[in-house]
């Protein structure tokens, strides 16, 4: 049975609201958010709103083992990871909601509330405005990817002089893909039926990837739901916990999956991406989007139908790629 999880109440969040804003808290709404943290809109007595991110075991649907801080894909998240990512984006000139308060004791932060909705909603609600925001996002993405780091890993770790425990970014993706095959195979018989073929394909694609020393700043999970708009329609990146120095190909594989036909607006200039990496990372990403959602369902995620749909859509792509 999935674990019982407790959501925070107004009484729980009132001290955080007071510390962040000096105002009394009048109402709380839990927002759709990440799988590792709770996201709450706080309504203050002045009628204004802010947003709180709270990290706790009750908010983590992965129920993961303790994180390896040297692994850029580790489950590690929280105030320090978030603030390091926020500060790096601000330094780079990439818009993200302003950080108003960080509470290391309570493992929570309070940020600016952006009320323009998500880019995903805007593209459906008002295609013209959504398209303009998408074009602005392309500029933000170019600024983000112009930043480079001395090693690959989460920005807080690299910024403090640390390095990843894996020998290369491509090797880390290969290890993850093989692990995701194993995890998915015990949860879906279709993956189990082609497990050997999948593992051989991952190893073959990995063998074609040439070494690289360049490490690009990427968001890591940049879909249209991870972009909010301000009251002037300008985009800001959210769910920034995965911000890292890595291969730009990993970002573009995810962008292509999530933005579909609109990806052309965000496409990298011709010749800047390595096609061998793209082939490996494409299969690895789809495998991750099968294994991850299937695990989340077991952890009691509140939208199991949505997670099942994500897993199924990506499973179909995995089977298509392995049969080519």
PDB file of N, CA and C in Angstrom, residues 230-304:
ATOM      1  N   UNK A 230       4.776  36.048 -16.299  1.00  0.00           N
ATOM      2  CA  UNK A 230       4.413  37.150 -15.410  1.00  0.00           C
ATOM      3  C   UNK A 230       3.250  37.917 -16.030  1.00  0.00           C
ATOM      4  N   UNK A 231       2.868  39.047 -15.409  1.00  0.00           N
ATOM      5  CA  UNK A 231       1.685  39.773 -15.877  1.00  0.00           C
ATOM      6  C   UNK A 231       1.907  40.475 -17.212  1.00  0.00           C
ATOM      7  N   UNK A 232       3.147  40.448 -17.718  1.00  0.00           N
ATOM      8  CA  UNK A 232       3.442  41.010 -19.038  1.00  0.00           C
ATOM      9  C   UNK A 232       3.746  39.914 -20.060  1.00  0.00           C
ATOM     10  N   UNK A 233       3.505  38.672 -19.673  1.00  0.00           N
ATOM     11  CA  UNK A 233       3.708  37.570 -20.592  1.00  0.00           C
ATOM     12  C   UNK A 233       5.140  37.110 -20.733  1.00  0.00           C
ATOM     13  N   UNK A 234       6.024  37.568 -19.837  1.00  0.00           N
ATOM     14  CA  UNK A 234       7.428  37.165 -19.912  1.00  0.00           C
ATOM     15  C   UNK A 234       7.628  35.842 -19.185  1.00  0.00           C
ATOM     16  N   UNK A 235       8.407  34.924 -19.759  1.00  0.00           N
ATOM     17  CA  UNK A 235       8.569  33.596 -19.159  1.00  0.00           C
ATOM     18  C   UNK A 235       9.592  33.567 -18.036  1.00  0.00           C
ATOM     19  N   UNK A 236       9.351  32.672 -17.084  1.00  0.00           N
ATOM     20  CA  UNK A 236      10.289  32.428 -15.988  1.00  0.00           C
ATOM     21  C   UNK A 236      10.352  30.923 -15.743  1.00  0.00           C
ATOM     22  N   UNK A 237      11.546  30.407 -15.512  1.00  0.00           N
ATOM     23  CA  UNK A 237      11.731  28.985 -15.306  1.00  0.00           C
ATOM     24  C   UNK A 237      11.430  28.614 -13.857  1.00  0.00           C
ATOM     25  N   UNK A 238      10.695  27.508 -13.668  1.00  0.00           N
ATOM     26  CA  UNK A 238      10.440  26.987 -12.327  1.00  0.00           C
ATOM     27  C   UNK A 238      10.905  25.532 -12.263  1.00  0.00           C
ATOM     28  N   UNK A 239      10.705  24.905 -11.102  1.00  0.00           N
ATOM     29  CA  UNK A 239      11.208  23.549 -10.860  1.00  0.00           C
ATOM     30  C   UNK A 239      12.669  23.472 -11.275  1.00  0.00           C
ATOM     31  N   UNK A 240      13.456  24.336 -10.668  1.00  0.00           N
ATOM     32  CA  UNK A 240      14.851  24.516 -11.081  1.00  0.00           C
ATOM     33  C   UNK A 240      15.812  23.641 -10.286  1.00  0.00           C
ATOM     34  N   UNK A 241      15.280  22.728  -9.475  1.00  0.00           N
ATOM     35  CA  UNK A 241      16.140  21.898  -8.627  1.00  0.00           C
ATOM     36  C   UNK A 241      17.135  21.059  -9.419  1.00  0.00           C
ATOM     37  N   UNK A 242      16.810  20.763 -10.690  1.00  0.00           N
ATOM     38  CA  UNK A 242      17.678  19.908 -11.507  1.00  0.00           C
ATOM     39  C   UNK A 242      18.707  20.702 -12.309  1.00  0.00           C
ATOM     40  N   UNK A 243      18.792  22.009 -12.087  1.00  0.00           N
ATOM     41  CA  UNK A 243      19.748  22.826 -12.838  1.00  0.00           C
ATOM     42  C   UNK A 243      21.156  22.266 -12.674  1.00  0.00           C
ATOM     43  N   UNK A 244      21.838  22.050 -13.796  1.00  0.00           N
ATOM     44  CA  UNK A 244      23.162  21.428 -13.741  1.00  0.00           C
ATOM     45  C   UNK A 244      23.978  21.799 -14.962  1.00  0.00           C
ATOM     46  N   UNK A 245      25.279  21.556 -14.861  1.00  0.00           N
ATOM     47  CA  UNK A 245      26.162  21.590 -16.014  1.00  0.00           C
ATOM     48  C   UNK A 245      26.176  20.182 -16.594  1.00  0.00           C
ATOM     49  N   UNK A 246      25.821  20.072 -17.866  1.00  0.00           N
ATOM     50  CA  UNK A 246      25.710  18.754 -18.468  1.00  0.00           C
ATOM     51  C   UNK A 246      25.823  18.917 -19.983  1.00  0.00           C
ATOM     52  N   UNK A 247      25.332  17.947 -20.723  1.00  0.00           N
ATOM     53  CA  UNK A 247      25.320  18.042 -22.179  1.00  0.00           C
ATOM     54  C   UNK A 247      24.035  18.711 -22.640  1.00  0.00           C
ATOM     55  N   UNK A 248      24.161  19.669 -23.557  1.00  0.00           N
ATOM     56  CA  UNK A 248      22.974  20.337 -24.086  1.00  0.00           C
ATOM     57  C   UNK A 248      22.053  19.360 -24.796  1.00  0.00           C
ATOM     58  N   UNK A 249      22.597  18.255 -25.301  1.00  0.00           N
ATOM     59  CA  UNK A 249      21.760  17.265 -25.980  1.00  0.00           C
ATOM     60  C   UNK A 249      20.684  16.696 -25.057  1.00  0.00           C
ATOM     61  N   UNK A 250      21.014  16.523 -23.781  1.00  0.00           N
ATOM     62  CA  UNK A 250      20.037  16.003 -22.815  1.00  0.00           C
ATOM     63  C   UNK A 250      18.856  16.951 -22.704  1.00  0.00           C
ATOM     64  N   UNK A 251      19.139  18.246 -22.665  1.00  0.00           N
ATOM     65  CA  UNK A 251      18.072  19.260 -22.610  1.00  0.00           C
ATOM     66  C   UNK A 251      17.212  19.201 -23.871  1.00  0.00           C
ATOM     67  N   UNK A 252      17.864  19.110 -25.022  1.00  0.00           N
ATOM     68  CA  UNK A 252      17.117  19.179 -26.275  1.00  0.00           C
ATOM     69  C   UNK A 252      16.281  17.935 -26.527  1.00  0.00           C
ATOM     70  N   UNK A 253      16.728  16.790 -26.054  1.00  0.00           N
ATOM     71  CA  UNK A 253      15.893  15.589 -26.162  1.00  0.00           C
ATOM     72  C   UNK A 253      14.595  15.798 -25.383  1.00  0.00           C
ATOM     73  N   UNK A 254      14.705  16.334 -24.169  1.00  0.00           N
ATOM     74  CA  UNK A 254      13.517  16.570 -23.353  1.00  0.00           C
ATOM     75  C   UNK A 254      12.629  17.649 -23.978  1.00  0.00           C
ATOM     76  N   UNK A 255      13.235  18.730 -24.458  1.00  0.00           N
ATOM     77  CA  UNK A 255      12.464  19.793 -25.101  1.00  0.00           C
ATOM     78  C   UNK A 255      11.667  19.253 -26.290  1.00  0.00           C
ATOM     79  N   UNK A 256      12.298  18.410 -27.071  1.00  0.00           N
ATOM     80  CA  UNK A 256      11.634  17.860 -28.252  1.00  0.00           C
ATOM     81  C   UNK A 256      10.431  16.994 -27.863  1.00  0.00           C
ATOM     82  N   UNK A 257      10.588  16.212 -26.790  1.00  0.00           N
ATOM     83  CA  UNK A 257       9.482  15.370 -26.326  1.00  0.00           C
ATOM     84  C   UNK A 257       8.325  16.231 -25.815  1.00  0.00           C
ATOM     85  N   UNK A 258       8.641  17.243 -25.032  1.00  0.00           N
ATOM     86  CA  UNK A 258       7.594  18.004 -24.353  1.00  0.00           C
ATOM     87  C   UNK A 258       6.938  19.080 -25.224  1.00  0.00           C
ATOM     88  N   UNK A 259       7.713  19.694 -26.123  1.00  0.00           N
ATOM     89  CA  UNK A 259       7.143  20.776 -26.933  1.00  0.00           C
ATOM     90  C   UNK A 259       6.621  20.291 -28.279  1.00  0.00           C
ATOM     91  N   UNK A 260       6.982  19.077 -28.674  1.00  0.00           N
ATOM     92  CA  UNK A 260       6.473  18.450 -29.906  1.00  0.00           C
ATOM     93  C   UNK A 260       6.677  19.367 -31.112  1.00  0.00           C
ATOM     94  N   UNK A 261       5.593  19.687 -31.823  1.00  0.00           N
ATOM     95  CA  UNK A 261       5.730  20.456 -33.055  1.00  0.00           C
ATOM     96  C   UNK A 261       6.228  21.876 -32.802  1.00  0.00           C
ATOM     97  N   UNK A 262       6.105  22.356 -31.576  1.00  0.00           N
ATOM     98  CA  UNK A 262       6.583  23.711 -31.257  1.00  0.00           C
ATOM     99  C   UNK A 262       8.077  23.736 -30.950  1.00  0.00           C
ATOM    100  N   UNK A 263       8.698  22.586 -30.935  1.00  0.00           N
ATOM    101  CA  UNK A 263      10.134  22.513 -30.618  1.00  0.00           C
ATOM    102  C   UNK A 263      10.970  23.307 -31.621  1.00  0.00           C
ATOM    103  N   UNK A 264      10.512  23.457 -32.853  1.00  0.00           N
ATOM    104  CA  UNK A 264      11.290  24.171 -33.865  1.00  0.00           C
ATOM    105  C   UNK A 264      11.691  25.566 -33.400  1.00  0.00           C
ATOM    106  N   UNK A 265      10.857  26.207 -32.586  1.00  0.00           N
ATOM    107  CA  UNK A 265      11.178  27.539 -32.076  1.00  0.00           C
ATOM    108  C   UNK A 265      12.388  27.487 -31.142  1.00  0.00           C
ATOM    109  N   UNK A 266      12.574  26.369 -30.468  1.00  0.00           N
ATOM    110  CA  UNK A 266      13.629  26.234 -29.458  1.00  0.00           C
ATOM    111  C   UNK A 266      14.841  25.463 -29.976  1.00  0.00           C
ATOM    112  N   UNK A 267      14.781  25.021 -31.202  1.00  0.00           N
ATOM    113  CA  UNK A 267      15.823  24.159 -31.762  1.00  0.00           C
ATOM    114  C   UNK A 267      17.189  24.844 -31.722  1.00  0.00           C
ATOM    115  N   UNK A 268      18.234  24.060 -31.432  1.00  0.00           N
ATOM    116  CA  UNK A 268      19.593  24.587 -31.421  1.00  0.00           C
ATOM    117  C   UNK A 268      20.066  24.876 -32.840  1.00  0.00           C
ATOM    118  N   UNK A 269      20.980  25.831 -33.012  1.00  0.00           N
ATOM    119  CA  UNK A 269      21.510  26.105 -34.356  1.00  0.00           C
ATOM    120  C   UNK A 269      22.093  24.850 -34.988  1.00  0.00           C
ATOM    121  N   UNK A 270      21.977  24.745 -36.298  1.00  0.00           N
ATOM    122  CA  UNK A 270      22.460  23.569 -37.023  1.00  0.00           C
ATOM    123  C   UNK A 270      23.932  23.310 -36.719  1.00  0.00           C
ATOM    124  N   UNK A 271      24.241  22.047 -36.481  1.00  0.00           N
ATOM    125  CA  UNK A 271      25.624  21.651 -36.276  1.00  0.00           C
ATOM    126  C   UNK A 271      26.136  21.777 -34.856  1.00  0.00           C
ATOM    127  N   UNK A 272      25.300  22.259 -33.925  1.00  0.00           N
ATOM    128  CA  UNK A 272      25.794  22.467 -32.555  1.00  0.00           C
ATOM    129  C   UNK A 272      25.556  21.264 -31.647  1.00  0.00           C
ATOM    130  N   UNK A 273      24.697  20.343 -32.053  1.00  0.00           N
ATOM    131  CA  UNK A 273      24.414  19.161 -31.234  1.00  0.00           C
ATOM    132  C   UNK A 273      25.050  17.926 -31.875  1.00  0.00           C
ATOM    133  N   UNK A 274      25.504  17.020 -31.033  1.00  0.00           N
ATOM    134  CA  UNK A 274      26.149  15.792 -31.467  1.00  0.00           C
ATOM    135  C   UNK A 274      25.078  14.721 -31.691  1.00  0.00           C
ATOM    136  N   UNK A 275      24.950  14.241 -32.929  1.00  0.00           N
ATOM    137  CA  UNK A 275      23.886  13.290 -33.249  1.00  0.00           C
ATOM    138  C   UNK A 275      24.075  11.948 -32.550  1.00  0.00           C
ATOM    139  N   UNK A 276      25.308  11.513 -32.306  1.00  0.00           N
ATOM    140  CA  UNK A 276      25.519  10.260 -31.578  1.00  0.00           C
ATOM    141  C   UNK A 276      24.988  10.375 -30.151  1.00  0.00           C
ATOM    142  N   UNK A 277      25.262  11.522 -29.513  1.00  0.00           N
ATOM    143  CA  UNK A 277      24.705  11.750 -28.173  1.00  0.00           C
ATOM    144  C   UNK A 277      23.184  11.824 -28.218  1.00  0.00           C
ATOM    145  N   UNK A 278      22.655  12.473 -29.229  1.00  0.00           N
ATOM    146  CA  UNK A 278      21.203  12.596 -29.340  1.00  0.00           C
ATOM    147  C   UNK A 278      20.552  11.224 -29.431  1.00  0.00           C
ATOM    148  N   UNK A 279      21.123  10.307 -30.179  1.00  0.00           N
ATOM    149  CA  UNK A 279      20.532   8.970 -30.315  1.00  0.00           C
ATOM    150  C   UNK A 279      20.545   8.221 -28.991  1.00  0.00           C
ATOM    151  N   UNK A 280      21.681   8.267 -28.287  1.00  0.00           N
ATOM    152  CA  UNK A 280      21.756   7.611 -26.977  1.00  0.00           C
ATOM    153  C   UNK A 280      20.803   8.272 -25.989  1.00  0.00           C
ATOM    154  N   UNK A 281      20.822   9.595 -25.934  1.00  0.00           N
ATOM    155  CA  UNK A 281      20.038  10.307 -24.935  1.00  0.00           C
ATOM    156  C   UNK A 281      18.536  10.192 -25.211  1.00  0.00           C
ATOM    157  N   UNK A 282      18.158  10.105 -26.478  1.00  0.00           N
ATOM    158  CA  UNK A 282      16.732   9.961 -26.805  1.00  0.00           C
ATOM    159  C   UNK A 282      16.174   8.660 -26.224  1.00  0.00           C
ATOM    160  N   UNK A 283      16.880   7.551 -26.459  1.00  0.00           N
ATOM    161  CA  UNK A 283      16.430   6.274 -25.904  1.00  0.00           C
ATOM    162  C   UNK A 283      16.469   6.300 -24.389  1.00  0.00           C
ATOM    163  N   UNK A 284      17.547   6.863 -23.819  1.00  0.00           N
ATOM    164  CA  UNK A 284      17.676   6.915 -22.365  1.00  0.00           C
ATOM    165  C   UNK A 284      16.568   7.748 -21.736  1.00  0.00           C
ATOM    166  N   UNK A 285      16.197   8.856 -22.379  1.00  0.00           N
ATOM    167  CA  UNK A 285      15.140   9.707 -21.835  1.00  0.00           C
ATOM    168  C   UNK A 285      13.809   8.980 -21.833  1.00  0.00           C
ATOM    169  N   UNK A 286      13.492   8.310 -22.928  1.00  0.00           N
ATOM    170  CA  UNK A 286      12.229   7.579 -22.981  1.00  0.00           C
ATOM    171  C   UNK A 286      12.199   6.459 -21.932  1.00  0.00           C
ATOM    172  N   UNK A 287      13.323   5.798 -21.734  1.00  0.00           N
ATOM    173  CA  UNK A 287      13.387   4.757 -20.699  1.00  0.00           C
ATOM    174  C   UNK A 287      13.141   5.361 -19.314  1.00  0.00           C
ATOM    175  N   UNK A 288      13.723   6.529 -19.058  1.00  0.00           N
ATOM    176  CA  UNK A 288      13.514   7.219 -17.784  1.00  0.00           C
ATOM    177  C   UNK A 288      12.047   7.568 -17.587  1.00  0.00           C
ATOM    178  N   UNK A 289      11.374   7.950 -18.680  1.00  0.00           N
ATOM    179  CA  UNK A 289       9.969   8.354 -18.601  1.00  0.00           C
ATOM    180  C   UNK A 289       9.013   7.166 -18.616  1.00  0.00           C
ATOM    181  N   UNK A 290       9.559   5.969 -18.690  1.00  0.00           N
ATOM    182  CA  UNK A 290       8.780   4.766 -18.422  1.00  0.00           C
ATOM    183  C   UNK A 290       8.996   4.330 -16.977  1.00  0.00           C
ATOM    184  N   UNK A 291      10.254   4.159 -16.600  1.00  0.00           N
ATOM    185  CA  UNK A 291      10.569   3.642 -15.262  1.00  0.00           C
ATOM    186  C   UNK A 291      10.124   4.597 -14.155  1.00  0.00           C
ATOM    187  N   UNK A 292      10.356   5.910 -14.350  1.00  0.00           N
ATOM    188  CA  UNK A 292      10.015   6.877 -13.308  1.00  0.00           C
ATOM    189  C   UNK A 292       8.538   6.926 -12.973  1.00  0.00           C
ATOM    190  N   UNK A 293       7.665   7.148 -13.955  1.00  0.00           N
ATOM    191  CA  UNK A 293       6.232   7.172 -13.657  1.00  0.00           C
ATOM    192  C   UNK A 293       5.703   5.873 -13.053  1.00  0.00           C
ATOM    193  N   UNK A 294       6.217   4.723 -13.491  1.00  0.00           N
ATOM    194  CA  UNK A 294       5.758   3.460 -12.907  1.00  0.00           C
ATOM    195  C   UNK A 294       6.134   3.377 -11.429  1.00  0.00           C
ATOM    196  N   UNK A 295       7.289   3.901 -11.060  1.00  0.00           N
ATOM    197  CA  UNK A 295       7.683   3.953  -9.649  1.00  0.00           C
ATOM    198  C   UNK A 295       6.801   4.924  -8.865  1.00  0.00           C
ATOM    199  N   UNK A 296       6.502   6.075  -9.476  1.00  0.00           N
ATOM    200  CA  UNK A 296       5.692   7.072  -8.783  1.00  0.00           C
ATOM    201  C   UNK A 296       4.301   6.544  -8.459  1.00  0.00           C
ATOM    202  N   UNK A 297       3.735   5.767  -9.353  1.00  0.00           N
ATOM    203  CA  UNK A 297       2.418   5.184  -9.106  1.00  0.00           C
ATOM    204  C   UNK A 297       2.448   4.336  -7.842  1.00  0.00           C
ATOM    205  N   UNK A 298       3.511   3.576  -7.661  1.00  0.00           N
ATOM    206  CA  UNK A 298       3.635   2.735  -6.470  1.00  0.00           C
ATOM    207  C   UNK A 298       3.804   3.563  -5.201  1.00  0.00           C
ATOM    208  N   UNK A 299       4.298   4.810  -5.348  1.00  0.00           N
ATOM    209  CA  UNK A 299       4.501   5.669  -4.193  1.00  0.00           C
ATOM    210  C   UNK A 299       3.289   6.484  -3.804  1.00  0.00           C
ATOM    211  N   UNK A 300       2.158   6.233  -4.458  1.00  0.00           N
ATOM    212  CA  UNK A 300       0.932   6.940  -4.089  1.00  0.00           C
ATOM    213  C   UNK A 300       0.784   8.307  -4.719  1.00  0.00           C
ATOM    214  N   UNK A 301       1.399   8.555  -5.879  1.00  0.00           N
ATOM    215  CA  UNK A 301       1.271   9.846  -6.533  1.00  0.00           C
ATOM    216  C   UNK A 301      -0.206  10.150  -6.795  1.00  0.00           C
ATOM    217  N   UNK A 302      -0.655  11.398  -6.561  1.00  0.00           N
ATOM    218  CA  UNK A 302      -2.091  11.702  -6.604  1.00  0.00           C
ATOM    219  C   UNK A 302      -2.731  11.638  -7.992  1.00  0.00           C
ATOM    220  N   UNK A 303      -1.936  11.540  -9.046  1.00  0.00           N
ATOM    221  CA  UNK A 303      -2.506  11.434 -10.392  1.00  0.00           C
ATOM    222  C   UNK A 303      -1.947  10.175 -11.070  1.00  0.00           C
ATOM    223  N   UNK A 304      -2.339   8.984 -10.603  1.00  0.00           N
ATOM    224  CA  UNK A 304      -1.795   7.754 -11.197  1.00  0.00           C
ATOM    225  C   UNK A 304      -2.182   7.571 -12.656  1.00  0.00           C
TER     226      UNK A 304
END
